[in-house]
Amino acid sequence: MLDQKTCVYVLSDSLGETAELVVKAAASQYNSGHAEINRIPYVTDKETVKETIEDAEKDQAMVAFTFVIPELREYTVNLCKEKNIPFVDIMGPVMEQMARITNKKPRFEPGILRKLDTDYFKRIEAIEFAVKYDDGKDPRGLIRADVVLVGVSRTSKTPLSMYLAHKQIKAANVPLVPEVKPPKELFEIDPKKIIGLTISPHQLNEIRKERLLALGLRDHASYASMERILAELDYAEGIMRRLNCPVLDVTNKAVEETTGKMLSILREGI
């Protein structure tokens, strides 16, 4: 059984969290479930490996490591064998089998998983942000947004916000309606991070008619009337002039195309 004297040195060319978790999982299978773990992260040279193995030899410890750099793996294995130190190469055998299966060479780049995880969580955070601050739900979010989209109803504000979120950009959007005063926060943020959306009256008329039919309503309701649409677009144009923000016409534009133009605007504004 493991006891209080059990010692493991963990080496990694990244953080070493994987090796440490494996060692802890193995230790939990013994009565005491305890192992003294000394983690040495970001190892990039043989000298650090040599010093660590010398310490492991003195402490009669085991060595576990996750190296993706072949030279460090080979050096560690040979040195442990030379000094008769028990060791576990956690990453090596898995990488070798994957290389055989895929018939491809690995990138030999430490820390890729952490980078992928970071990108993933940033994307999830941006998606949650877009949902929370969609359709002007909470104007307090405008200050925290990377970009704020404004425009009349059915100008693709929500789809564009979600598409930007998948690119790790926090987007909020605010509908411009003549009967509703825009939030004061909209006029307090940098106009460089506000993008106005406009559309041709005729296309908006068709989109709104289809929307009403989808909801089981008559397509000649005020919401889809040309008079109402022209009034809304005129009002929105006035607000955008006050904001002094760039304006994009989304008429007959795919979400991907409009997003590309938005990204160019945001890069220019940085």
mmCIF file of C-alpha atoms in Angstrom:
data_model
loop_
_atom_site.group_PDB
_atom_site.id
_atom_site.type_symbol
_atom_site.label_atom_id
_atom_site.label_comp_id
_atom_site.label_asym_id
_atom_site.label_seq_id
_atom_site.Cartn_x
_atom_site.Cartn_y
_atom_site.Cartn_z
ATOM 1 C CA MET A 1 0.000 0.000 0.000
ATOM 2 C CA LEU A 2 1.020 3.638 -0.511
ATOM 3 C CA ASP A 3 2.164 5.414 2.616
ATOM 4 C CA GLN A 4 3.206 8.941 3.612
ATOM 5 C CA LYS A 5 6.714 8.351 2.195
ATOM 6 C CA THR A 6 5.567 7.555 -1.336
ATOM 7 C CA CYS A 7 7.014 10.217 -3.631
ATOM 8 C CA VAL A 8 6.493 10.885 -7.319
ATOM 9 C CA TYR A 9 8.236 13.456 -9.490
ATOM 10 C CA VAL A 10 6.108 14.669 -12.381
ATOM 11 C CA LEU A 11 7.830 16.231 -15.385
ATOM 12 C CA SER A 12 6.160 17.964 -18.313
ATOM 13 C CA ASP A 13 6.972 20.290 -21.190
ATOM 14 C CA SER A 14 3.559 21.876 -20.492
ATOM 15 C CA LEU A 15 1.731 22.316 -17.165
ATOM 16 C CA GLY A 16 1.957 18.673 -16.103
ATOM 17 C CA GLU A 17 -1.663 18.501 -14.988
ATOM 18 C CA THR A 18 -2.349 15.339 -16.985
ATOM 19 C CA ALA A 19 0.481 13.381 -15.381
ATOM 20 C CA GLU A 20 -0.451 14.616 -11.928
ATOM 21 C CA LEU A 21 -4.083 13.531 -12.383
ATOM 22 C CA VAL A 22 -2.987 10.090 -13.568
ATOM 23 C CA VAL A 23 -0.714 9.681 -10.527
ATOM 24 C CA LYS A 24 -3.487 10.804 -8.161
ATOM 25 C CA ALA A 25 -5.952 8.412 -9.808
ATOM 26 C CA ALA A 26 -3.491 5.538 -9.388
ATOM 27 C CA ALA A 27 -2.761 6.505 -5.769
ATOM 28 C CA SER A 28 -6.487 6.465 -4.969
ATOM 29 C CA GLN A 29 -6.508 2.715 -5.663
ATOM 30 C CA TYR A 30 -4.424 2.075 -2.533
ATOM 31 C CA ASN A 31 -5.521 2.143 1.087
ATOM 32 C CA SER A 32 -3.937 5.439 2.060
ATOM 33 C CA GLY A 33 -4.532 7.042 -1.344
ATOM 34 C CA HIS A 34 -1.631 9.376 -0.703
ATOM 35 C CA ALA A 35 1.358 10.268 -2.803
ATOM 36 C CA GLU A 36 3.683 13.224 -2.411
ATOM 37 C CA ILE A 37 3.747 14.732 -5.899
ATOM 38 C CA ASN A 38 6.438 17.152 -6.995
ATOM 39 C CA ARG A 39 5.365 18.708 -10.283
ATOM 40 C CA ILE A 40 7.976 20.341 -12.525
ATOM 41 C CA PRO A 41 6.188 22.096 -15.413
ATOM 42 C CA TYR A 42 7.464 23.711 -18.629
ATOM 43 C CA VAL A 43 10.598 21.572 -18.881
ATOM 44 C CA THR A 44 12.469 22.431 -22.067
ATOM 45 C CA ASP A 45 16.042 21.339 -21.344
ATOM 46 C CA LYS A 46 17.900 18.168 -20.386
ATOM 47 C CA GLU A 47 19.593 19.816 -17.409
ATOM 48 C CA THR A 48 16.268 20.215 -15.604
ATOM 49 C CA VAL A 49 15.453 16.574 -16.334
ATOM 50 C CA LYS A 50 18.849 15.487 -14.972
ATOM 51 C CA GLU A 51 18.478 17.509 -11.757
ATOM 52 C CA THR A 52 14.952 16.184 -11.173
ATOM 53 C CA ILE A 53 15.973 12.569 -11.667
ATOM 54 C CA GLU A 54 18.886 13.043 -9.253
ATOM 55 C CA ASP A 55 16.382 14.317 -6.668
ATOM 56 C CA ALA A 56 14.122 11.341 -7.396
ATOM 57 C CA GLU A 57 17.067 9.002 -6.867
ATOM 58 C CA LYS A 58 17.800 10.531 -3.456
ATOM 59 C CA ASP A 59 14.154 10.303 -2.406
ATOM 60 C CA GLN A 60 13.737 6.783 -3.795
ATOM 61 C CA ALA A 61 10.868 8.229 -5.828
ATOM 62 C CA MET A 62 9.081 7.314 -9.015
ATOM 63 C CA VAL A 63 9.167 9.529 -12.104
ATOM 64 C CA ALA A 64 6.131 10.189 -14.328
ATOM 65 C CA PHE A 65 6.287 12.439 -17.351
ATOM 66 C CA THR A 66 4.304 13.811 -20.272
ATOM 67 C CA PHE A 67 6.784 14.969 -22.900
ATOM 68 C CA VAL A 68 5.744 15.502 -26.502
ATOM 69 C CA ILE A 69 9.274 16.499 -27.487
ATOM 70 C CA PRO A 70 11.006 13.228 -28.522
ATOM 71 C CA GLU A 71 14.500 14.230 -27.348
ATOM 72 C CA LEU A 72 13.297 14.903 -23.794
ATOM 73 C CA ARG A 73 11.296 11.681 -23.673
ATOM 74 C CA GLU A 74 14.237 9.584 -24.844
ATOM 75 C CA TYR A 75 16.680 11.320 -22.509
ATOM 76 C CA THR A 76 14.361 10.831 -19.514
ATOM 77 C CA VAL A 77 13.770 7.153 -20.265
ATOM 78 C CA ASN A 78 17.486 6.421 -20.682
ATOM 79 C CA LEU A 79 18.489 8.291 -17.530
ATOM 80 C CA CYS A 80 15.810 6.570 -15.423
ATOM 81 C CA LYS A 81 16.934 3.180 -16.710
ATOM 82 C CA GLU A 82 20.584 4.029 -16.030
ATOM 83 C CA LYS A 83 19.826 4.966 -12.423
ATOM 84 C CA ASN A 84 17.293 2.159 -11.989
ATOM 85 C CA ILE A 85 14.485 4.593 -11.153
ATOM 86 C CA PRO A 86 10.894 3.422 -11.737
ATOM 87 C CA PHE A 87 9.262 5.611 -14.375
ATOM 88 C CA VAL A 88 6.087 5.963 -16.431
ATOM 89 C CA ASP A 89 5.983 7.577 -19.862
ATOM 90 C CA ILE A 90 2.324 8.659 -19.923
ATOM 91 C CA MET A 91 2.183 10.416 -23.274
ATOM 92 C CA GLY A 92 4.698 8.510 -25.415
ATOM 93 C CA PRO A 93 2.964 5.157 -26.003
ATOM 94 C CA VAL A 94 -0.354 6.834 -26.846
ATOM 95 C CA MET A 95 1.301 9.170 -29.363
ATOM 96 C CA GLU A 96 3.166 6.269 -30.969
ATOM 97 C CA GLN A 97 -0.025 4.257 -31.457
ATOM 98 C CA MET A 98 -1.875 7.267 -32.871
ATOM 99 C CA ALA A 99 0.982 7.852 -35.305
ATOM 100 C CA ARG A 100 0.617 4.256 -36.509
ATOM 101 C CA ILE A 101 -3.163 4.510 -36.867
ATOM 102 C CA THR A 102 -3.241 7.899 -38.603
ATOM 103 C CA ASN A 103 -0.004 7.459 -40.527
ATOM 104 C CA LYS A 104 0.829 11.050 -39.607
ATOM 105 C CA LYS A 105 3.597 12.699 -37.631
ATOM 106 C CA PRO A 106 2.611 14.561 -34.450
ATOM 107 C CA ARG A 107 3.211 18.299 -34.191
ATOM 108 C CA PHE A 108 5.525 17.907 -31.167
ATOM 109 C CA GLU A 109 4.119 21.154 -29.771
ATOM 110 C CA PRO A 110 3.606 21.333 -25.980
ATOM 111 C CA GLY A 111 0.447 22.901 -24.534
ATOM 112 C CA ILE A 112 -1.859 22.478 -27.559
ATOM 113 C CA LEU A 113 -4.660 20.960 -25.470
ATOM 114 C CA ARG A 114 -4.678 23.914 -23.077
ATOM 115 C CA LYS A 115 -4.849 26.296 -26.018
ATOM 116 C CA LEU A 116 -7.778 24.360 -27.499
ATOM 117 C CA ASP A 117 -9.535 24.346 -24.131
ATOM 118 C CA THR A 118 -8.995 28.099 -23.743
ATOM 119 C CA ASP A 119 -10.435 28.780 -27.198
ATOM 120 C CA TYR A 120 -13.413 26.550 -26.442
ATOM 121 C CA PHE A 121 -14.288 28.285 -23.169
ATOM 122 C CA LYS A 122 -13.885 31.736 -24.738
ATOM 123 C CA ARG A 123 -16.327 30.716 -27.456
ATOM 124 C CA ILE A 124 -18.844 29.381 -24.911
ATOM 125 C CA GLU A 125 -18.521 32.595 -22.871
ATOM 126 C CA ALA A 126 -19.182 34.680 -25.992
ATOM 127 C CA ILE A 127 -22.246 32.572 -26.895
ATOM 128 C CA GLU A 128 -23.670 32.951 -23.382
ATOM 129 C CA PHE A 129 -23.015 36.693 -23.613
ATOM 130 C CA ALA A 130 -24.869 36.945 -26.948
ATOM 131 C CA VAL A 131 -27.887 35.122 -25.499
ATOM 132 C CA LYS A 132 -27.940 37.213 -22.325
ATOM 133 C CA TYR A 133 -27.708 40.557 -24.120
ATOM 134 C CA ASP A 134 -29.817 39.744 -27.170
ATOM 135 C CA ASP A 135 -32.539 42.147 -28.318
ATOM 136 C CA GLY A 136 -31.620 44.851 -25.778
ATOM 137 C CA LYS A 137 -32.555 42.662 -22.786
ATOM 138 C CA ASP A 138 -30.054 44.290 -20.431
ATOM 139 C CA PRO A 139 -28.377 47.552 -21.551
ATOM 140 C CA ARG A 140 -25.738 47.157 -18.838
ATOM 141 C CA GLY A 141 -24.087 44.570 -21.058
ATOM 142 C CA LEU A 142 -23.371 47.126 -23.790
ATOM 143 C CA ILE A 143 -20.344 48.426 -21.910
ATOM 144 C CA ARG A 144 -18.837 44.921 -21.749
ATOM 145 C CA ALA A 145 -19.533 44.004 -25.365
ATOM 146 C CA ASP A 146 -16.824 43.814 -28.024
ATOM 147 C CA VAL A 147 -19.393 44.982 -30.568
ATOM 148 C CA VAL A 148 -22.977 46.277 -30.390
ATOM 149 C CA LEU A 149 -25.317 45.760 -33.336
ATOM 150 C CA VAL A 150 -28.243 48.149 -33.845
ATOM 151 C CA GLY A 151 -31.061 48.083 -36.370
ATOM 152 C CA VAL A 152 -34.760 47.584 -36.923
ATOM 153 C CA SER A 153 -36.458 44.232 -36.445
ATOM 154 C CA ARG A 154 -35.478 41.432 -38.910
ATOM 155 C CA THR A 155 -32.086 42.835 -39.919
ATOM 156 C CA SER A 156 -30.307 39.656 -38.705
ATOM 157 C CA LYS A 157 -29.028 41.135 -35.439
ATOM 158 C CA THR A 158 -29.400 37.885 -33.492
ATOM 159 C CA PRO A 159 -27.922 35.510 -36.122
ATOM 160 C CA LEU A 160 -24.992 37.875 -36.594
ATOM 161 C CA SER A 161 -24.431 38.105 -32.828
ATOM 162 C CA MET A 162 -24.314 34.311 -32.574
ATOM 163 C CA TYR A 163 -22.000 33.986 -35.566
ATOM 164 C CA LEU A 164 -19.615 36.509 -34.019
ATOM 165 C CA ALA A 165 -19.797 34.597 -30.726
ATOM 166 C CA HIS A 166 -18.466 31.484 -32.463
ATOM 167 C CA LYS A 167 -15.459 33.630 -33.345
ATOM 168 C CA GLN A 168 -15.044 34.468 -29.626
ATOM 169 C CA ILE A 169 -16.434 38.005 -30.052
ATOM 170 C CA LYS A 170 -18.916 39.199 -27.427
ATOM 171 C CA ALA A 171 -21.788 40.816 -29.319
ATOM 172 C CA ALA A 172 -24.845 42.554 -27.910
ATOM 173 C CA ASN A 173 -27.660 43.927 -30.017
ATOM 174 C CA VAL A 174 -30.289 46.613 -29.608
ATOM 175 C CA PRO A 175 -33.495 46.895 -31.667
ATOM 176 C CA LEU A 176 -34.351 50.392 -32.879
ATOM 177 C CA VAL A 177 -38.073 51.021 -32.546
ATOM 178 C CA PRO A 178 -39.624 54.517 -32.887
ATOM 179 C CA GLU A 179 -41.841 54.001 -29.825
ATOM 180 C CA VAL A 180 -38.955 52.911 -27.593
ATOM 181 C CA LYS A 181 -36.165 55.267 -26.568
ATOM 182 C CA PRO A 182 -32.701 53.703 -27.063
ATOM 183 C CA PRO A 183 -30.850 52.962 -23.804
ATOM 184 C CA LYS A 184 -28.590 55.760 -22.611
ATOM 185 C CA GLU A 185 -25.690 53.276 -22.435
ATOM 186 C CA LEU A 186 -25.738 53.137 -26.240
ATOM 187 C CA PHE A 187 -24.560 56.749 -26.387
ATOM 188 C CA GLU A 188 -21.908 56.259 -23.706
ATOM 189 C CA ILE A 189 -19.797 53.609 -25.457
ATOM 190 C CA ASP A 190 -17.169 54.100 -28.144
ATOM 191 C CA PRO A 191 -18.972 54.468 -31.520
ATOM 192 C CA LYS A 192 -16.171 52.420 -33.084
ATOM 193 C CA LYS A 193 -17.612 49.301 -31.496
ATOM 194 C CA ILE A 194 -21.171 49.993 -32.670
ATOM 195 C CA ILE A 195 -22.313 48.746 -36.080
ATOM 196 C CA GLY A 196 -25.618 49.779 -37.587
ATOM 197 C CA LEU A 197 -27.591 47.422 -39.819
ATOM 198 C CA THR A 198 -29.922 48.536 -42.576
ATOM 199 C CA ILE A 199 -31.833 46.767 -45.341
ATOM 200 C CA SER A 200 -33.887 47.627 -48.407
ATOM 201 C CA PRO A 201 -37.547 48.373 -47.597
ATOM 202 C CA HIS A 202 -38.808 45.879 -50.177
ATOM 203 C CA GLN A 203 -36.747 42.958 -48.828
ATOM 204 C CA LEU A 204 -37.720 43.831 -45.264
ATOM 205 C CA ASN A 205 -41.350 43.880 -46.348
ATOM 206 C CA GLU A 206 -41.050 40.342 -47.742
ATOM 207 C CA ILE A 207 -39.173 39.062 -44.676
ATOM 208 C CA ARG A 208 -41.765 40.481 -42.284
ATOM 209 C CA LYS A 209 -44.671 39.090 -44.287
ATOM 210 C CA GLU A 210 -43.118 35.629 -44.137
ATOM 211 C CA ARG A 211 -42.534 36.066 -40.415
ATOM 212 C CA LEU A 212 -46.176 36.929 -39.799
ATOM 213 C CA LEU A 213 -47.373 33.955 -41.844
ATOM 214 C CA ALA A 214 -45.037 31.667 -39.879
ATOM 215 C CA LEU A 215 -46.686 32.947 -36.696
ATOM 216 C CA GLY A 216 -50.141 32.301 -38.138
ATOM 217 C CA LEU A 217 -50.942 36.007 -38.515
ATOM 218 C CA ARG A 218 -52.183 37.976 -41.494
ATOM 219 C CA ASP A 219 -49.396 39.345 -43.690
ATOM 220 C CA HIS A 220 -50.989 42.785 -44.037
ATOM 221 C CA ALA A 221 -50.555 43.689 -40.376
ATOM 222 C CA SER A 222 -48.973 47.061 -39.565
ATOM 223 C CA TYR A 223 -45.651 45.338 -38.737
ATOM 224 C CA ALA A 224 -45.174 44.411 -42.404
ATOM 225 C CA SER A 225 -46.720 47.494 -44.009
ATOM 226 C CA MET A 226 -44.475 49.559 -46.246
ATOM 227 C CA GLU A 227 -45.483 52.740 -44.429
ATOM 228 C CA ARG A 228 -44.398 51.284 -41.099
ATOM 229 C CA ILE A 229 -41.164 49.905 -42.529
ATOM 230 C CA LEU A 230 -40.167 53.254 -44.096
ATOM 231 C CA ALA A 231 -40.870 55.028 -40.816
ATOM 232 C CA GLU A 232 -38.743 52.545 -38.847
ATOM 233 C CA LEU A 233 -35.841 52.703 -41.284
ATOM 234 C CA ASP A 234 -35.930 56.507 -41.265
ATOM 235 C CA TYR A 235 -35.933 56.528 -37.451
ATOM 236 C CA ALA A 236 -33.071 54.000 -37.274
ATOM 237 C CA GLU A 237 -31.013 56.014 -39.764
ATOM 238 C CA GLY A 238 -31.385 59.082 -37.545
ATOM 239 C CA ILE A 239 -30.198 57.166 -34.464
ATOM 240 C CA MET A 240 -27.186 55.794 -36.359
ATOM 241 C CA ARG A 241 -26.242 59.315 -37.462
ATOM 242 C CA ARG A 242 -26.373 60.429 -33.823
ATOM 243 C CA LEU A 243 -24.185 57.490 -32.836
ATOM 244 C CA ASN A 244 -21.779 58.252 -35.704
ATOM 245 C CA CYS A 245 -21.276 54.525 -36.203
ATOM 246 C CA PRO A 246 -20.495 52.561 -39.385
ATOM 247 C CA VAL A 247 -23.539 51.137 -41.155
ATOM 248 C CA LEU A 248 -23.783 47.907 -43.139
ATOM 249 C CA ASP A 249 -26.498 47.097 -45.653
ATOM 250 C CA VAL A 250 -27.578 43.471 -45.165
ATOM 251 C CA THR A 251 -29.842 43.372 -48.206
ATOM 252 C CA ASN A 252 -29.398 40.003 -49.962
ATOM 253 C CA LYS A 253 -26.278 39.334 -47.847
ATOM 254 C CA ALA A 254 -25.464 36.020 -46.197
ATOM 255 C CA VAL A 255 -24.588 36.094 -42.500
ATOM 256 C CA GLU A 256 -21.027 34.977 -43.327
ATOM 257 C CA GLU A 257 -20.532 37.849 -45.762
ATOM 258 C CA THR A 258 -21.820 40.493 -43.343
ATOM 259 C CA THR A 259 -19.718 39.044 -40.522
ATOM 260 C CA GLY A 260 -16.601 39.310 -42.683
ATOM 261 C CA LYS A 261 -17.282 43.011 -43.227
ATOM 262 C CA MET A 262 -17.912 43.473 -39.499
ATOM 263 C CA LEU A 263 -14.590 41.882 -38.615
ATOM 264 C CA SER A 264 -12.825 44.244 -41.016
ATOM 265 C CA ILE A 265 -14.538 47.235 -39.376
ATOM 266 C CA LEU A 266 -13.629 46.026 -35.892
ATOM 267 C CA ARG A 267 -9.978 45.473 -36.883
ATOM 268 C CA GLU A 268 -9.768 48.986 -38.310
ATOM 269 C CA GLY A 269 -11.235 50.392 -35.100
ATOM 270 C CA ILE A 270 -8.669 48.726 -32.808
#
